[in-house]
Short mmCIF file of C-alpha atoms and ligand atoms in Angstrom, two decimals:
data_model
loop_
_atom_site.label_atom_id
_atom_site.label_comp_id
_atom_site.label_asym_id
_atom_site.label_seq_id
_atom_site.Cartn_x
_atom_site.Cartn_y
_atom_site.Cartn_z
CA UNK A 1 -14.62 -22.75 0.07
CA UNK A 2 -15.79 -19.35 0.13
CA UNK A 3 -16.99 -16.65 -2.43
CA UNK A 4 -14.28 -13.77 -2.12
CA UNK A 5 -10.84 -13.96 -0.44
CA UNK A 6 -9.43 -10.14 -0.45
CA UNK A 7 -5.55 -9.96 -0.06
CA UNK A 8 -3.95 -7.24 1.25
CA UNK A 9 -5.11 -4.96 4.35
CA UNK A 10 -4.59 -1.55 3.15
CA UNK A 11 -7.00 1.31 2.00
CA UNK A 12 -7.92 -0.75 -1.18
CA UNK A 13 -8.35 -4.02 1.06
CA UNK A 14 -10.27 -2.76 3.95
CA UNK A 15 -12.34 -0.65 1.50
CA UNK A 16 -13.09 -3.94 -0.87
CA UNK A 17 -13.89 -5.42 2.65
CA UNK A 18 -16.38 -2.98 3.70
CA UNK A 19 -18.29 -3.14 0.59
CA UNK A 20 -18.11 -7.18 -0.03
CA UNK A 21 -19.17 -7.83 3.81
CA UNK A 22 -22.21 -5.26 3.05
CA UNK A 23 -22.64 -7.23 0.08
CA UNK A 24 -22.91 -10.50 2.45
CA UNK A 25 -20.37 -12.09 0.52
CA UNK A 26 -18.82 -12.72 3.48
CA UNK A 27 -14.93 -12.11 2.66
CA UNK A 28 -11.78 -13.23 4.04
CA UNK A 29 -9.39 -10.57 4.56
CA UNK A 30 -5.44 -11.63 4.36
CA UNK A 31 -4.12 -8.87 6.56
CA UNK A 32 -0.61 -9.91 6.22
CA UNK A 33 1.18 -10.74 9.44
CA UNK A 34 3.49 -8.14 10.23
CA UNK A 35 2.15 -5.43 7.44
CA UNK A 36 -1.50 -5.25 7.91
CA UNK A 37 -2.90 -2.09 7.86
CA UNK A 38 -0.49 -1.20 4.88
CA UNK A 39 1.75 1.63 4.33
CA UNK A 40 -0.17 3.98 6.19
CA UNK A 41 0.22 2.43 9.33
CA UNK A 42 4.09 3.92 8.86
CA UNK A 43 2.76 7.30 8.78
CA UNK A 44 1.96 10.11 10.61
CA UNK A 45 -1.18 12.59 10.27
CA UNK A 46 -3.09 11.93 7.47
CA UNK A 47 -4.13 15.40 6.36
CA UNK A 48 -5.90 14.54 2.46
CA UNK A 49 -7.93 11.79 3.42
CA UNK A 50 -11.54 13.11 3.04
CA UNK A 51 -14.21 13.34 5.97
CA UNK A 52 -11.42 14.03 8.51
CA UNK A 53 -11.16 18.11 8.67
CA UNK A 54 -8.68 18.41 11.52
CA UNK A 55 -6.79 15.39 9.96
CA UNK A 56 -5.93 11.41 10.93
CA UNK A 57 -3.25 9.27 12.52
CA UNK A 58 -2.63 7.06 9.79
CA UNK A 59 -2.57 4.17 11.77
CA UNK A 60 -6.19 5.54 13.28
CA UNK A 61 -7.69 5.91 10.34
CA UNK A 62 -6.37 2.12 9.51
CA UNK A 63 -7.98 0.79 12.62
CA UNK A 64 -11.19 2.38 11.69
CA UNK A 65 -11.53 1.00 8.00
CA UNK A 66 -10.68 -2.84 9.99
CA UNK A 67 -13.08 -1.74 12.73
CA UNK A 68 -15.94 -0.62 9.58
CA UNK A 69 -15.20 -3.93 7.51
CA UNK A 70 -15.41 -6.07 10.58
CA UNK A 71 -18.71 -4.47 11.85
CA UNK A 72 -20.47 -6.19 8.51
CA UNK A 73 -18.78 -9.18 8.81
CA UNK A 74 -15.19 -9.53 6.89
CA UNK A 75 -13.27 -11.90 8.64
CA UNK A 76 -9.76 -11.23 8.85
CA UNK A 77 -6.97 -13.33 9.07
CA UNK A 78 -3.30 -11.88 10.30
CA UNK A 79 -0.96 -14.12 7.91
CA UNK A 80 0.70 -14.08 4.71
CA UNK A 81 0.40 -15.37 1.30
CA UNK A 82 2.99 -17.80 0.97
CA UNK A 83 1.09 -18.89 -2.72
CA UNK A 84 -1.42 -18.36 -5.19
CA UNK A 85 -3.25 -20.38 -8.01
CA UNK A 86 -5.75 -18.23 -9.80
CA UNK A 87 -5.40 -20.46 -12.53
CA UNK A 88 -8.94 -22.31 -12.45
CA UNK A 89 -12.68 -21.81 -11.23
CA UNK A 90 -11.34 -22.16 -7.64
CA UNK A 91 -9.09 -20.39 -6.31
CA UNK A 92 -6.16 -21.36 -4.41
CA UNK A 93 -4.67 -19.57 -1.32
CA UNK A 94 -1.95 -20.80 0.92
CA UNK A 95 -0.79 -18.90 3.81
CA UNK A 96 2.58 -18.84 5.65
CA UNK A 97 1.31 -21.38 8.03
CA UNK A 98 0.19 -23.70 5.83
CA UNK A 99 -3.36 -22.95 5.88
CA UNK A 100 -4.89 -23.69 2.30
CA UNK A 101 -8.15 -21.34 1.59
CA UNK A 102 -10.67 -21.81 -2.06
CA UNK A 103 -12.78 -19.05 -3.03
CA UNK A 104 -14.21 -18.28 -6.23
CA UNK A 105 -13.06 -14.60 -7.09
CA UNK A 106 -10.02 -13.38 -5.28
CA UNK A 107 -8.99 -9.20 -5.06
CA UNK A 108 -5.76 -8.41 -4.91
CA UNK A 109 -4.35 -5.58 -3.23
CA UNK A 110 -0.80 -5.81 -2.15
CA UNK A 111 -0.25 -2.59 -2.21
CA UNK A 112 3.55 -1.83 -2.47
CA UNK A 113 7.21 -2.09 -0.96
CA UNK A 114 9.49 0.54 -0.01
CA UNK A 115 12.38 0.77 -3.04
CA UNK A 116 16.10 0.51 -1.51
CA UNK A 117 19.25 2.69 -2.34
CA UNK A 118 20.71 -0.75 -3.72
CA UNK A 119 23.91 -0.27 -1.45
CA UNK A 120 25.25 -3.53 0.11
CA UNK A 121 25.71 -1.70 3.67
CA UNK A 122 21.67 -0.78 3.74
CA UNK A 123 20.32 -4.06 4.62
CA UNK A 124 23.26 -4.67 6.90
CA UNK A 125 22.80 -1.69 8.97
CA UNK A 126 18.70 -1.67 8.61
CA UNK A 127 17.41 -1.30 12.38
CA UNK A 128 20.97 0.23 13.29
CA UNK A 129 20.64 3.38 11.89
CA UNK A 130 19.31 2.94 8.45
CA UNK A 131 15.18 3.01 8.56
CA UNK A 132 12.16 3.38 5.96
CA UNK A 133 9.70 4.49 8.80
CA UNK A 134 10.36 7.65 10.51
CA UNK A 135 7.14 7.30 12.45
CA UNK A 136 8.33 3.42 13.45
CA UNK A 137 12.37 4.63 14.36
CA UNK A 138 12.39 8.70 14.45
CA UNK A 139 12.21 8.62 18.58
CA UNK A 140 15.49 6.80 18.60
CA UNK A 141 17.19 9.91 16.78
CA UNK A 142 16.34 12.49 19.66
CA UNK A 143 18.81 15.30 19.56
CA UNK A 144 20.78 13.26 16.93
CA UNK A 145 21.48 14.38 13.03
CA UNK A 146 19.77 12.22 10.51
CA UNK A 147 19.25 12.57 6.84
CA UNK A 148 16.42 11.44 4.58
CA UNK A 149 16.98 10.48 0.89
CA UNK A 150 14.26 11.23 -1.89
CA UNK A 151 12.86 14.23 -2.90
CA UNK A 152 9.02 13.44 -3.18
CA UNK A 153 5.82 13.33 -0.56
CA UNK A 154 7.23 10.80 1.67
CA UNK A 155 10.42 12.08 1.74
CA UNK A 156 9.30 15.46 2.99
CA UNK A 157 6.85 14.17 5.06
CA UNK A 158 9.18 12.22 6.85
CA UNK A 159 11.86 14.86 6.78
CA UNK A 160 9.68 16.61 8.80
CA UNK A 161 8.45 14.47 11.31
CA UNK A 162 11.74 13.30 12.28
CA UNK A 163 12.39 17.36 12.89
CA UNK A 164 10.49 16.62 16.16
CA UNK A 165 13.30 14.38 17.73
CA UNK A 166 16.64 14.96 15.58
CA UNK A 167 18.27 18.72 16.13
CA UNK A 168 19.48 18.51 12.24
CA UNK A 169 17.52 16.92 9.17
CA UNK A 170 19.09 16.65 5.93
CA UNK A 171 16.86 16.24 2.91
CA UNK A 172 19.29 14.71 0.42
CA UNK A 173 17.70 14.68 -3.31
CA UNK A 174 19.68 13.56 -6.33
CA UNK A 175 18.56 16.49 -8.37
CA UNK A 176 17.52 20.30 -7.68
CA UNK A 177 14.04 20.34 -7.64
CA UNK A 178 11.86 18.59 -5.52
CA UNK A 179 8.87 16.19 -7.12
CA UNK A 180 7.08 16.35 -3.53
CA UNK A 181 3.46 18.78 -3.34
CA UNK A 182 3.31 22.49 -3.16
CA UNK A 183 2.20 22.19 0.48
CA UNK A 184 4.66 20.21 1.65
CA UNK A 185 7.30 22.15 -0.13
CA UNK A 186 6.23 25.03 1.94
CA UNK A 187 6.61 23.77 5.36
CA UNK A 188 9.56 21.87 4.77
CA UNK A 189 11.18 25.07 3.38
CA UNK A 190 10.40 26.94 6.63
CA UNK A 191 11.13 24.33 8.97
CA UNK A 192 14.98 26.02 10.21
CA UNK A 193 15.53 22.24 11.43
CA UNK A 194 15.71 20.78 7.74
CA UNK A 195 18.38 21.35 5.27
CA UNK A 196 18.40 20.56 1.61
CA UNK A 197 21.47 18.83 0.03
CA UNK A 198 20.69 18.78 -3.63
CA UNK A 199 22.35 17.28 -6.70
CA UNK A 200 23.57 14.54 -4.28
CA UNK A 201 23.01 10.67 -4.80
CA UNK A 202 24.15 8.17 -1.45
CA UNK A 203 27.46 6.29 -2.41
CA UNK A 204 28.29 4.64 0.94
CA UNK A 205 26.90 4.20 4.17
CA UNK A 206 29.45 4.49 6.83
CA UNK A 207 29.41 2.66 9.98
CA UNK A 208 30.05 -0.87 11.09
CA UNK A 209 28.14 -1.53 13.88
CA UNK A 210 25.87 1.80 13.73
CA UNK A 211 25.07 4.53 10.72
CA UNK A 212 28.19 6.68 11.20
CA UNK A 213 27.47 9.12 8.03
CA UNK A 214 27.12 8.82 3.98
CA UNK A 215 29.29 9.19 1.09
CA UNK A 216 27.65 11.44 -1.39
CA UNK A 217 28.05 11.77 -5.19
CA UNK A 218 27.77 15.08 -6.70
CA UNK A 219 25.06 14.59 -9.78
CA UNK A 220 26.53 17.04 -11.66
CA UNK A 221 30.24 17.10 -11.18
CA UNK A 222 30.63 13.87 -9.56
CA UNK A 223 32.62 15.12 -6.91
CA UNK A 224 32.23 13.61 -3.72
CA UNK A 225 31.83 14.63 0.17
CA UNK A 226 30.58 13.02 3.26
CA UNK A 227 28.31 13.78 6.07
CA UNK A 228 28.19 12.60 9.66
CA UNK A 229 25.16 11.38 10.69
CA UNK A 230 23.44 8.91 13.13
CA UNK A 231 20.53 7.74 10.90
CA UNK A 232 19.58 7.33 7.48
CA UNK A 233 15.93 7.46 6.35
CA UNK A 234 15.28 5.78 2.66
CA UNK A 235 12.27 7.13 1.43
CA UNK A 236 12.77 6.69 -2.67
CA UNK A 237 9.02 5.40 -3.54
CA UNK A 238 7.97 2.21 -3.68
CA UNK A 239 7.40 -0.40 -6.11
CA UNK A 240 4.19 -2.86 -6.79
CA UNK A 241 3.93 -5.86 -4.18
CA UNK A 242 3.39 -8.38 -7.46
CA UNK A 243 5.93 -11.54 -7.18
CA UNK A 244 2.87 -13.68 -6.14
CA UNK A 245 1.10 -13.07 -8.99
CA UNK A 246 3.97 -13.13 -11.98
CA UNK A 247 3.26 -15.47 -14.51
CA UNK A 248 -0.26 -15.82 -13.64
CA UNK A 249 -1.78 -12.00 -14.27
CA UNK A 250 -1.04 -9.61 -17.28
CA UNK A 251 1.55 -6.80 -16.05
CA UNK A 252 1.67 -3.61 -17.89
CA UNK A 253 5.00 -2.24 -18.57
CA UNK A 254 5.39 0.05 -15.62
CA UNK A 255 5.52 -3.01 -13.70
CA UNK A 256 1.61 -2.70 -12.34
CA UNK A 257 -1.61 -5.17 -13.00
CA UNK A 258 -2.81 -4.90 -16.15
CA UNK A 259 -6.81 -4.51 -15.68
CA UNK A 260 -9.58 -4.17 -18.30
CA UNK A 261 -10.08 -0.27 -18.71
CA UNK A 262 -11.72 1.40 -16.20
CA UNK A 263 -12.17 -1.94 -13.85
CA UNK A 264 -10.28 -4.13 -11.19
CA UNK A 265 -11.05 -7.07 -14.09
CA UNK A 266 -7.49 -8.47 -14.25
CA UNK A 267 -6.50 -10.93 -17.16
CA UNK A 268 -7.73 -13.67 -15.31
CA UNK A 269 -11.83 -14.00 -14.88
CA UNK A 270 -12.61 -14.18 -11.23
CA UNK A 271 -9.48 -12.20 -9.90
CA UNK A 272 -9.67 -8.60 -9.28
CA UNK A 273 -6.99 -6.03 -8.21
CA UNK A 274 -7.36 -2.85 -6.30
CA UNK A 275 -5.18 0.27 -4.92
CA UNK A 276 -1.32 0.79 -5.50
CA UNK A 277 -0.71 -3.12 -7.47
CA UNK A 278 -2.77 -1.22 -10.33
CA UNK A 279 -1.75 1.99 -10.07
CA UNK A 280 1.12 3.57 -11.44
CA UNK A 281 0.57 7.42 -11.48
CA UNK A 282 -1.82 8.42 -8.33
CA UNK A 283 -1.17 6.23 -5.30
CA UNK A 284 -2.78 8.22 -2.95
CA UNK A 285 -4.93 6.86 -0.24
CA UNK A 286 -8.08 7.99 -1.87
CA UNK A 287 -8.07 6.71 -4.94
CA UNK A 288 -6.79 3.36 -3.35
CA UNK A 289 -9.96 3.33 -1.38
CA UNK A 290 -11.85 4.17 -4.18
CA UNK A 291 -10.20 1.48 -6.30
CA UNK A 292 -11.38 -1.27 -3.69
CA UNK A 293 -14.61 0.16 -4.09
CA UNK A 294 -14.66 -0.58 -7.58
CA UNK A 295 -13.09 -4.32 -6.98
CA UNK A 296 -15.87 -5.42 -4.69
CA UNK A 297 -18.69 -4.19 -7.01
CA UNK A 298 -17.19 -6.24 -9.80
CA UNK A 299 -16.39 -9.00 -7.62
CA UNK A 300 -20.55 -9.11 -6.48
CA UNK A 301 -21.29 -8.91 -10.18
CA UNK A 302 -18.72 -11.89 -11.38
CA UNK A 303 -19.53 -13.98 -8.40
CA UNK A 304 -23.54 -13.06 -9.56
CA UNK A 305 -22.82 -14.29 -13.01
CA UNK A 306 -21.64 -18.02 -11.72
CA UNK A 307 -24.19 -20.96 -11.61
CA UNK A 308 -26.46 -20.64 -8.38
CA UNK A 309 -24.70 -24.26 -7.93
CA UNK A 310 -21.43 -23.05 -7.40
CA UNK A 311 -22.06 -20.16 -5.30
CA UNK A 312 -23.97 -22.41 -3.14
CA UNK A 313 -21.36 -24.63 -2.66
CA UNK A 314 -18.90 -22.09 -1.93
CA UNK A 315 -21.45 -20.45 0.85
CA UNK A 316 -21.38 -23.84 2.47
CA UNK A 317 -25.44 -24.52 1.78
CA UNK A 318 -26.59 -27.42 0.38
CA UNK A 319 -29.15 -25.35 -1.81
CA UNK A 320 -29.50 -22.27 -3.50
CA UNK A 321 -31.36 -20.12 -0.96
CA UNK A 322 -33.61 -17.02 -1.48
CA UNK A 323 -30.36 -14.66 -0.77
CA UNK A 324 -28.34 -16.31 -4.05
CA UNK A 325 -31.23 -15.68 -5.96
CA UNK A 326 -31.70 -12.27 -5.07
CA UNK A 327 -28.43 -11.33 -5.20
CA UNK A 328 -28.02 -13.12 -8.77
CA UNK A 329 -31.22 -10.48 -9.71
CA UNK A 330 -30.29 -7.82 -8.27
CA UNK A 331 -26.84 -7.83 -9.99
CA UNK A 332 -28.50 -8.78 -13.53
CA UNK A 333 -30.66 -5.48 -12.84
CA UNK A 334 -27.68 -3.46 -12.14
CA UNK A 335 -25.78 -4.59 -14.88
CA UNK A 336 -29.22 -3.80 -17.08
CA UNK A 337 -28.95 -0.22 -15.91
CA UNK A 338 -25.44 0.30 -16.36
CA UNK A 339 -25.49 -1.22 -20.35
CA UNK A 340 -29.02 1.46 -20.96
CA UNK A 341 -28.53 4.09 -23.28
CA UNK A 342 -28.79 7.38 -21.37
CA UNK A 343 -31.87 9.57 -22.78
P1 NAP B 401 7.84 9.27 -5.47
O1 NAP B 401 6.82 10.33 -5.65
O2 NAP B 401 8.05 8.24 -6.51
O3 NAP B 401 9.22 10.00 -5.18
C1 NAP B 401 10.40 9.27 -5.03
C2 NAP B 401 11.54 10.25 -4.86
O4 NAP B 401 12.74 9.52 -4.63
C3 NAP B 401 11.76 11.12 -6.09
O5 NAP B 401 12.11 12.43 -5.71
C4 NAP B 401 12.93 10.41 -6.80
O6 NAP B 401 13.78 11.30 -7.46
C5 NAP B 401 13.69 9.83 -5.64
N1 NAP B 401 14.36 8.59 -6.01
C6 NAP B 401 13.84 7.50 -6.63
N2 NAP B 401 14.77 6.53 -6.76
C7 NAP B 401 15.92 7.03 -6.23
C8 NAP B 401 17.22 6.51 -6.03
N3 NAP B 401 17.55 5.28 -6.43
N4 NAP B 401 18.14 7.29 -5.41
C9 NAP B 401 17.82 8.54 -5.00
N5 NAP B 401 16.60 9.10 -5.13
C10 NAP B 401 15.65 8.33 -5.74
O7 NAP B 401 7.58 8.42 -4.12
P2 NAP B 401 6.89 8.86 -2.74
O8 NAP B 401 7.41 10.15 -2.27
O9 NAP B 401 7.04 7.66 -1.86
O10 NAP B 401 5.37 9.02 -3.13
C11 NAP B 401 4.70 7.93 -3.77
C12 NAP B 401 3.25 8.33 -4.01
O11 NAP B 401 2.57 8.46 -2.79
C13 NAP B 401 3.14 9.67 -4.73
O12 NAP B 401 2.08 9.59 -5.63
C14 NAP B 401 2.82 10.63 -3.62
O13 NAP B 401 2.05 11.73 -4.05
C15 NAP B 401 2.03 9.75 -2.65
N6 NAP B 401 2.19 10.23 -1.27
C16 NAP B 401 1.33 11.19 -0.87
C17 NAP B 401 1.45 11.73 0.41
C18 NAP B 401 0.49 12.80 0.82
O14 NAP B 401 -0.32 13.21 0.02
N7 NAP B 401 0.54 13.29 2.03
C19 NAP B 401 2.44 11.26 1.27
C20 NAP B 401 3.32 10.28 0.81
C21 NAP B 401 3.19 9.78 -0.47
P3 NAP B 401 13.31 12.08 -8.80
O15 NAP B 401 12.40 13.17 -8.31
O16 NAP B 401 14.58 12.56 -9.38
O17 NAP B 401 12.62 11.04 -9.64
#
């Protein structure tokens, strides 16, 4: 058994990570197997992320928060959840391969999954022409015409990366005004590579083998045209990653974590969640970092609270050593300042 198992592998993760392992609480770090690093991994330069002026590779700066939570010792393990019981003192983990691992506070940050159009020919013709990664697939469009759906951050973020190998970029949006930042507006606006098909919603995907082109739905007047096209990039949002945890954590209504005010504390003591799983109006990288932050501190100060006992058992020592009690102390001082009244 161990003290704190972190799932997920994302800004929120690898931030949690950093601060647990400096905590010595030694975490485990469920990367996922094929996902780790998260959603930036999928993305190009990373331009809002602070302390990197001339901007990041997003799958740099993911490498770097691994590299930084590894350095103080977070172990990390490249699988998947298969299941979860958070329902007692202990708990539960099982991976993919069948791997069972105990802990006594768990964080959870899943992050989230790209959304789909819903169509029945997108999953058949995903990897043949129909992506949700223009940094993964865009090289195989070179000198091709491609279109991207959605009309927020990703969308024209993609959109524009993918004007480096396709000759034409259509940025199809289901209404006239675009949801994405000021910024990105801008350069997508000037970019003569991209053009905007508004009012339009995808109806079919052609193709039977390969993306041929899409059927498009007029918003307004429901007429309908089509476009031929070699590849079609989905990039709608994305939805919380929380199936493992239904039925066992509060949800709020928009479908995210339900935690206790301004903390990770979910409705469960002992489990914590961090970044996009709890967050239903920011999502940025930042304040998913800055979420884990705040998930590791309140993990130290549960784990803290639990009978020396317990927390020896889970640190695999027979006794409860100097470090337990310190760390026991320093987190009943902490909590001391925080409840003072300010003068
Ligand atoms: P988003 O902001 O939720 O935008 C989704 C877009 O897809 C919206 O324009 C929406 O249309 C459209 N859409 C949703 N469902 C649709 C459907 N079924 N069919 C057609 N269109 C559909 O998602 P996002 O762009 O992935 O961004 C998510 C979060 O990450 C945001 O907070 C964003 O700021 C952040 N982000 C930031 C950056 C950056 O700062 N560089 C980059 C990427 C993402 P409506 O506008 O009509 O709702």
């Amino acid at each position: 058994m161990r003290e704190l198992i972190i799932i997920g592998s994302g800004p929120a993760g690898y931030t949690a990570a950093i601060y647990a392992a400096r905590a010595n609480l030694r975490p485990l770090v469920i990367a996922s197997s094929v996902e780790f690093g998260g959603e930036l991994m999928k993305t190009t330069e990373v331009e809002n992320f602070p302390g990197f002026p001339e901007g990041i590779m997003g799958p740099d700066l993911m490498t770097r928060m691994q590299q930084q939570a590894e350095r103080f010792g977070a172990e990390i393990l490249y699988d998947d959840v298969a299941a979860l019981d958070l329902t007692g003192e202990v708990k539960r983990v099982t991976l993919g391969s069948g791997d069972v691992h105990e802990a006594l506070a768990v964080i959870y940050a899943t992050g989230s999954a790209y959304r789909k159009l819903g169509l029945p020919e997108e999953s058949a013709l995903s990897g043949y022409g129909v992506s949700w990664c223009a940094t993964c697939d865009g090289a195989f469009f070179r000198k091709k015409t491609v279109a991207v759906i959605g009309g927020g951050d990703s969308a024209l973020e993609e959109a524009t990366f993918l004007t480096r190998f396709a000759d034409t970029v259509y940025l199809v949006h289901r209404r006239d005004a675009l949801r994405a930042s000021a910024a990105l507006q801008e350069r997508a606006f000037a970019d003569p590579k991209i053009q905007f098909i508004w009012n339009k919603e995808v109806a079919r995907i052609y193709g039977d083998e390969k993306v041929t082109g899409i059927g498009l739905t007029d918003t307004v007047d429901g007429s309908e045209t089509t476009l031929d096209l070699q590849g079609v990039f989905v990039a709608i949002g994305a939805d919380p990653r929380t199936h493992l945890v239904h039925g066992q954590l509060d949800l709020i209504p928009e479908g995210t974590i339900a935690v206790d005010g301004r903390s990770s504390r979910t409705s469960r003591p002992g489990v914590f969640a961090a970044g996009d799983v709890v967050d239903p109006t920011y999502k940025q990288a930042a304040t998913a970092a800055g979420s884990g932050v705040v998930a590791a501190l309140d993990a130290e100060h549960y784990l803290a609270s639990l009978p020396a006992e317990l927390i020896a058992r889970a640190t695999g020592t027979d006794a409860v050593t100097d470090e337990i009690e310190a760390r026991a102390r320093e987190a009943r001082e902490s909590e001391a300042r925080v409840a003072a009244p300010t003068a």
